[in-house]
mmCIF file of C-alpha atoms in Angstrom:
data_model
loop_
_atom_site.group_PDB
_atom_site.id
_atom_site.type_symbol
_atom_site.label_atom_id
_atom_site.label_comp_id
_atom_site.label_asym_id
_atom_site.label_seq_id
_atom_site.Cartn_x
_atom_site.Cartn_y
_atom_site.Cartn_z
ATOM 1 C CA MET A 1 104.254 110.159 95.901
ATOM 2 C CA ILE A 2 101.886 107.476 97.390
ATOM 3 C CA HIS A 3 99.662 105.897 94.770
ATOM 4 C CA ALA A 4 95.787 104.722 95.588
ATOM 5 C CA TYR A 5 96.818 101.139 94.942
ATOM 6 C CA ASP A 6 99.360 98.633 94.424
ATOM 7 C CA GLU A 7 101.347 98.856 90.863
ATOM 8 C CA GLN A 8 100.689 94.881 90.319
ATOM 9 C CA TYR A 9 96.985 95.947 89.561
ATOM 10 C CA LEU A 10 97.978 98.447 87.274
ATOM 11 C CA ASN A 11 98.313 96.416 83.825
ATOM 12 C CA ASP A 12 94.735 94.993 84.703
ATOM 13 C CA ALA A 13 93.529 98.324 84.952
ATOM 14 C CA MET A 14 95.459 99.771 81.808
ATOM 15 C CA LEU A 15 93.672 96.626 80.117
ATOM 16 C CA ASN A 16 90.371 97.074 81.427
ATOM 17 C CA LEU A 17 89.777 101.159 80.607
ATOM 18 C CA GLY A 18 91.537 100.359 77.103
ATOM 19 C CA GLU A 19 88.682 97.560 76.522
ATOM 20 C CA ALA A 20 86.027 99.708 78.064
ATOM 21 C CA PHE A 21 86.918 102.512 75.907
ATOM 22 C CA ASP A 22 87.040 100.154 72.894
ATOM 23 C CA PHE A 23 83.905 98.640 73.577
ATOM 24 C CA ALA A 24 82.047 102.098 74.300
ATOM 25 C CA ALA A 25 83.335 103.733 71.061
ATOM 26 C CA ASN A 26 83.186 100.995 68.297
ATOM 27 C CA VAL A 27 80.446 98.786 69.655
ATOM 28 C CA CYS A 28 78.044 101.375 71.529
ATOM 29 C CA GLN A 29 79.323 104.245 69.604
ATOM 30 C CA VAL A 30 79.598 106.411 72.454
ATOM 31 C CA GLU A 31 82.051 109.386 72.342
ATOM 32 C CA LEU A 32 85.000 108.643 74.796
ATOM 33 C CA ASP A 33 84.664 112.312 76.670
ATOM 34 C CA ASP A 34 80.778 111.292 76.838
ATOM 35 C CA PHE A 35 81.492 107.799 78.158
ATOM 36 C CA LEU A 36 84.573 109.125 80.598
ATOM 37 C CA SER A 37 81.740 111.478 81.573
ATOM 38 C CA MET A 38 79.269 108.575 82.305
ATOM 39 C CA MET A 39 82.100 106.892 84.203
ATOM 40 C CA ILE A 40 82.490 110.076 86.621
ATOM 41 C CA SER A 41 78.821 110.775 87.271
ATOM 42 C CA SER A 42 78.215 106.881 88.091
ATOM 43 C CA ARG A 43 81.146 106.919 90.695
ATOM 44 C CA ILE A 44 82.611 104.145 88.614
ATOM 45 C CA ALA A 45 85.388 106.297 87.762
ATOM 46 C CA PHE A 46 86.262 107.465 91.643
ATOM 47 C CA GLN A 47 86.021 103.450 92.736
ATOM 48 C CA PHE A 48 88.435 102.567 89.362
ATOM 49 C CA GLU A 49 91.209 105.281 90.350
ATOM 50 C CA ARG A 50 91.116 103.728 94.314
ATOM 51 C CA GLY A 51 91.922 100.428 92.890
ATOM 52 C CA VAL A 52 88.736 98.753 94.002
ATOM 53 C CA PRO A 53 89.214 95.076 92.604
ATOM 54 C CA LYS A 54 85.612 94.892 91.202
ATOM 55 C CA TYR A 55 86.419 97.649 88.341
ATOM 56 C CA VAL A 56 90.035 97.320 88.279
ATOM 57 C CA SER A 57 90.477 93.295 87.802
ATOM 58 C CA GLY A 58 87.090 91.785 88.698
ATOM 59 C CA MET A 59 85.713 92.182 85.646
ATOM 60 C CA SER A 60 86.283 92.621 81.816
ATOM 61 C CA GLY A 61 86.656 95.542 79.762
ATOM 62 C CA THR A 62 83.062 94.964 78.069
ATOM 63 C CA GLU A 63 81.320 94.171 81.300
ATOM 64 C CA LEU A 64 83.103 97.523 82.728
ATOM 65 C CA ALA A 65 81.830 99.413 79.710
ATOM 66 C CA LEU A 66 78.094 97.991 80.026
ATOM 67 C CA GLU A 67 78.322 98.521 83.835
ATOM 68 C CA VAL A 68 78.826 102.225 83.074
ATOM 69 C CA LEU A 69 76.096 102.516 80.460
ATOM 70 C CA ARG A 70 73.830 100.676 82.611
ATOM 71 C CA LYS A 71 74.257 103.293 85.643
ATOM 72 C CA SER A 72 74.018 105.858 83.198
ATOM 73 C CA GLY A 73 70.722 104.837 81.431
ATOM 74 C CA VAL A 74 71.825 104.152 78.357
ATOM 75 C CA PRO A 75 70.333 101.170 76.353
ATOM 76 C CA VAL A 76 72.325 99.238 74.696
ATOM 77 C CA GLU A 77 70.670 95.885 73.329
ATOM 78 C CA ASN A 78 72.440 92.519 72.654
ATOM 79 C CA PRO A 79 76.035 93.847 72.387
ATOM 80 C CA ALA A 80 78.012 91.562 70.072
ATOM 81 C CA ALA A 81 80.601 90.104 72.263
ATOM 82 C CA ARG A 82 84.031 90.924 72.259
ATOM 83 C CA THR A 83 86.987 88.222 73.129
ATOM 84 C CA GLU A 84 89.868 89.859 71.884
ATOM 85 C CA TYR A 85 91.409 93.337 71.754
ATOM 86 C CA PHE A 86 93.569 94.675 69.382
ATOM 87 C CA CYS A 87 95.162 97.994 69.664
ATOM 88 C CA SER A 88 92.541 100.531 68.233
ATOM 89 C CA PRO A 89 93.122 104.062 68.956
ATOM 90 C CA GLU A 90 90.420 104.054 71.498
ATOM 91 C CA TYR A 91 91.877 100.927 73.184
ATOM 92 C CA TRP A 92 94.872 102.861 73.374
ATOM 93 C CA THR A 93 93.304 106.031 74.812
ATOM 94 C CA GLY A 94 91.755 104.161 77.743
ATOM 95 C CA TRP A 95 94.650 102.055 78.390
ATOM 96 C CA ILE A 96 97.211 105.459 78.390
ATOM 97 C CA THR A 97 94.742 107.445 80.493
ATOM 98 C CA ALA A 98 94.551 104.475 83.383
ATOM 99 C CA CYS A 99 98.321 104.919 83.153
ATOM 100 C CA PHE A 100 98.350 108.688 83.357
ATOM 101 C CA GLN A 101 95.796 108.511 86.080
ATOM 102 C CA TRP A 102 97.685 106.339 88.319
ATOM 103 C CA TYR A 103 100.903 107.558 88.067
ATOM 104 C CA THR A 104 99.927 111.517 88.467
ATOM 105 C CA GLY A 105 97.577 110.734 91.102
ATOM 106 C CA ARG A 106 95.105 113.203 88.822
ATOM 107 C CA SER A 107 90.973 112.172 89.481
ATOM 108 C CA PHE A 108 89.824 111.151 86.097
ATOM 109 C CA GLN A 109 87.593 114.469 86.648
ATOM 110 C CA ASN A 110 90.413 116.454 86.648
ATOM 111 C CA ILE A 111 91.807 114.578 83.570
ATOM 112 C CA ARG A 112 88.750 115.158 81.746
ATOM 113 C CA GLU A 113 88.886 118.988 82.560
ATOM 114 C CA SER A 114 92.252 119.376 81.835
ATOM 115 C CA LEU A 115 92.873 117.297 78.885
ATOM 116 C CA PRO A 116 89.695 115.905 76.444
ATOM 117 C CA MET A 117 89.819 112.332 75.668
ATOM 118 C CA ARG A 118 89.639 113.498 72.111
ATOM 119 C CA ASP A 119 92.958 115.197 72.470
ATOM 120 C CA ILE A 120 94.285 112.160 73.751
ATOM 121 C CA LEU A 121 92.886 109.750 71.095
ATOM 122 C CA ARG A 122 94.368 112.695 68.120
ATOM 123 C CA LEU A 123 97.992 111.609 70.055
ATOM 124 C CA TYR A 124 97.732 108.112 69.056
ATOM 125 C CA PRO A 125 99.817 107.867 65.443
ATOM 126 C CA ILE A 126 102.859 109.739 67.212
ATOM 127 C CA LEU A 127 102.795 108.008 71.267
ATOM 128 C CA HIS A 128 101.032 104.725 70.801
ATOM 129 C CA GLU A 129 104.672 102.863 70.200
ATOM 130 C CA VAL A 130 106.685 105.014 72.702
ATOM 131 C CA SER A 131 107.323 104.189 76.236
ATOM 132 C CA GLU A 132 104.608 104.862 78.908
ATOM 133 C CA ASP A 133 107.069 107.298 80.411
ATOM 134 C CA ARG A 134 107.618 109.627 77.295
ATOM 135 C CA ALA A 135 103.576 109.449 76.643
ATOM 136 C CA ILE A 136 103.083 110.544 80.462
ATOM 137 C CA ASP A 137 105.448 113.450 79.607
ATOM 138 C CA ALA A 138 103.817 113.927 76.681
ATOM 139 C CA LEU A 139 100.263 114.761 78.288
ATOM 140 C CA ASN A 140 101.720 116.468 81.409
ATOM 141 C CA ARG A 141 103.002 118.954 78.801
ATOM 142 C CA MET A 142 99.836 119.341 77.511
ATOM 143 C CA ILE A 143 97.899 120.273 80.575
ATOM 144 C CA ARG A 144 101.133 122.436 81.490
ATOM 145 C CA ASP A 145 101.147 124.548 78.300
ATOM 146 C CA LYS A 146 97.333 124.860 78.272
ATOM 147 C CA PRO A 147 96.064 128.409 78.583
ATOM 148 C CA LEU A 148 94.779 129.703 81.666
ATOM 149 C CA PRO A 149 90.938 130.658 80.957
ATOM 150 C CA THR A 150 90.264 134.222 81.030
ATOM 151 C CA ARG A 151 88.755 136.042 84.072
ATOM 152 C CA LEU A 152 85.865 136.603 82.234
ATOM 153 C CA GLN A 153 85.079 132.927 81.561
ATOM 154 C CA ARG A 154 85.945 132.053 85.138
ATOM 155 C CA ARG A 155 84.110 134.750 86.461
ATOM 156 C CA ARG A 156 80.996 133.769 84.396
ATOM 157 C CA LYS A 157 81.320 130.070 85.547
ATOM 158 C CA ASP A 158 81.591 130.903 89.049
ATOM 159 C CA CYS A 159 78.045 132.645 88.340
ATOM 160 C CA GLY A 160 76.765 129.115 86.632
ATOM 161 C CA ILE A 161 75.738 130.974 83.608
ATOM 162 C CA THR A 162 76.329 130.344 79.967
ATOM 163 C CA GLN A 163 77.403 132.778 77.374
ATOM 164 C CA ARG A 164 74.162 133.356 75.972
ATOM 165 C CA GLU A 165 72.655 134.214 79.205
ATOM 166 C CA LEU A 166 75.991 136.448 79.956
ATOM 167 C CA SER A 167 75.156 138.448 76.682
ATOM 168 C CA GLU A 168 71.197 138.748 77.530
ATOM 169 C CA LYS A 169 72.030 140.072 81.225
ATOM 170 C CA SER A 170 74.722 142.396 80.020
ATOM 171 C CA GLY A 171 73.506 143.451 76.651
ATOM 172 C CA VAL A 172 76.830 142.799 74.928
ATOM 173 C CA ASN A 173 76.811 141.095 71.826
ATOM 174 C CA LEU A 174 76.994 137.068 72.074
ATOM 175 C CA ARG A 175 80.143 136.865 69.762
ATOM 176 C CA THR A 176 81.875 139.925 71.524
ATOM 177 C CA ILE A 177 81.777 137.546 74.620
ATOM 178 C CA GLN A 178 83.064 134.606 72.895
ATOM 179 C CA GLN A 179 85.977 136.334 71.282
ATOM 180 C CA TYR A 180 87.102 137.660 74.964
ATOM 181 C CA GLU A 181 86.997 134.508 76.393
ATOM 182 C CA ARG A 182 89.484 133.009 73.443
ATOM 183 C CA ARG A 183 91.458 136.049 73.881
ATOM 184 C CA SER A 184 91.029 136.890 70.160
ATOM 185 C CA LYS A 185 89.882 140.337 70.884
ATOM 186 C CA ASP A 186 91.456 142.000 74.032
ATOM 187 C CA ILE A 187 89.179 142.546 77.088
ATOM 188 C CA ASN A 188 91.390 145.242 78.040
ATOM 189 C CA LYS A 189 90.695 147.421 75.101
ATOM 190 C CA ALA A 190 86.830 146.986 75.700
ATOM 191 C CA ALA A 191 84.922 150.466 75.766
ATOM 192 C CA GLY A 192 84.023 151.338 79.306
ATOM 193 C CA ALA A 193 80.553 150.822 79.044
ATOM 194 C CA THR A 194 81.237 147.448 77.825
ATOM 195 C CA LEU A 195 82.876 146.496 80.787
ATOM 196 C CA ARG A 196 80.668 148.166 82.978
ATOM 197 C CA ALA A 197 78.028 145.978 81.838
ATOM 198 C CA LEU A 198 79.794 142.704 82.180
ATOM 199 C CA SER A 199 80.836 143.547 85.300
ATOM 200 C CA ILE A 200 77.272 144.376 87.048
ATOM 201 C CA ALA A 201 75.874 141.043 85.006
ATOM 202 C CA LEU A 202 78.507 139.178 87.106
ATOM 203 C CA PHE A 203 78.416 140.864 90.209
ATOM 204 C CA CYS A 204 81.672 141.936 90.394
ATOM 205 C CA GLN A 205 84.697 144.722 89.735
ATOM 206 C CA ILE A 206 85.586 145.858 86.327
ATOM 207 C CA GLU A 207 89.315 145.211 87.507
ATOM 208 C CA ASP A 208 88.150 141.386 87.726
ATOM 209 C CA LEU A 209 87.643 140.893 84.403
ATOM 210 C CA LEU A 210 90.951 142.556 83.137
ATOM 211 C CA GLU A 211 94.011 140.508 82.244
ATOM 212 C CA TYR A 212 97.419 141.019 82.807
ATOM 213 C CA ASP A 213 100.514 140.702 81.170
ATOM 214 C CA CYS A 214 102.044 137.005 81.375
ATOM 215 C CA GLU A 215 104.842 138.275 83.195
ATOM 216 C CA SER A 216 103.020 140.329 85.850
ATOM 217 C CA PRO A 217 103.180 139.037 89.152
ATOM 218 C CA ASP A 218 99.562 138.281 89.725
ATOM 219 C CA ASN A 219 99.844 136.225 86.285
ATOM 220 C CA GLN A 220 102.886 134.085 87.810
ATOM 221 C CA GLU A 221 100.942 133.367 91.012
ATOM 222 C CA GLU A 222 97.954 132.264 89.226
ATOM 223 C CA ARG A 223 100.073 129.683 87.276
ATOM 224 C CA SER A 224 101.752 128.744 90.712
ATOM 225 C CA SER A 225 98.866 128.227 92.789
#
């Protein structure tokens, strides 16, 4: 595949994002998922993944983190200066995320939606000493093996409403909706009145909410799309 920027800058990108993650988490006490969301909303992630020199190698990881926080309106008062970084779990999470983004060509937003930073952070004990290729393969497997969202969840999100709002609109118990979306309760076995109420609230047909067997042609087509 064609990468957004030359490989000679990849090491700088990995070091900077590692330092930024470490500084945000361990100095500024910002959760990594929140920090990445700030990077995305501030458009710095967009610039970073395209290899804009200012963000990839033109500033330190500390400066990058402070720029993200400043643009996101997060006050940071006199943070302690960092001149040395060690391979903390947070540092490694930023380091491998930058590497994964470059090799796969996924946007940071796609990575955030597919694989939360907290899940990558949990992999530190088993992956931080393996090769980059093996770590990237592991992250790709996690995304590939992640269950597809239920049809109910996708339809609800397309309508822009929360589970609680759907419960209020349909009259279906909130816990029941949560169980359907987690697949801990089979929506295919729901009472007709329940399905009808949900379909009316979501402006769709009952069939649009039903789940299909994982080997059915419909489901295989969804996974391949």
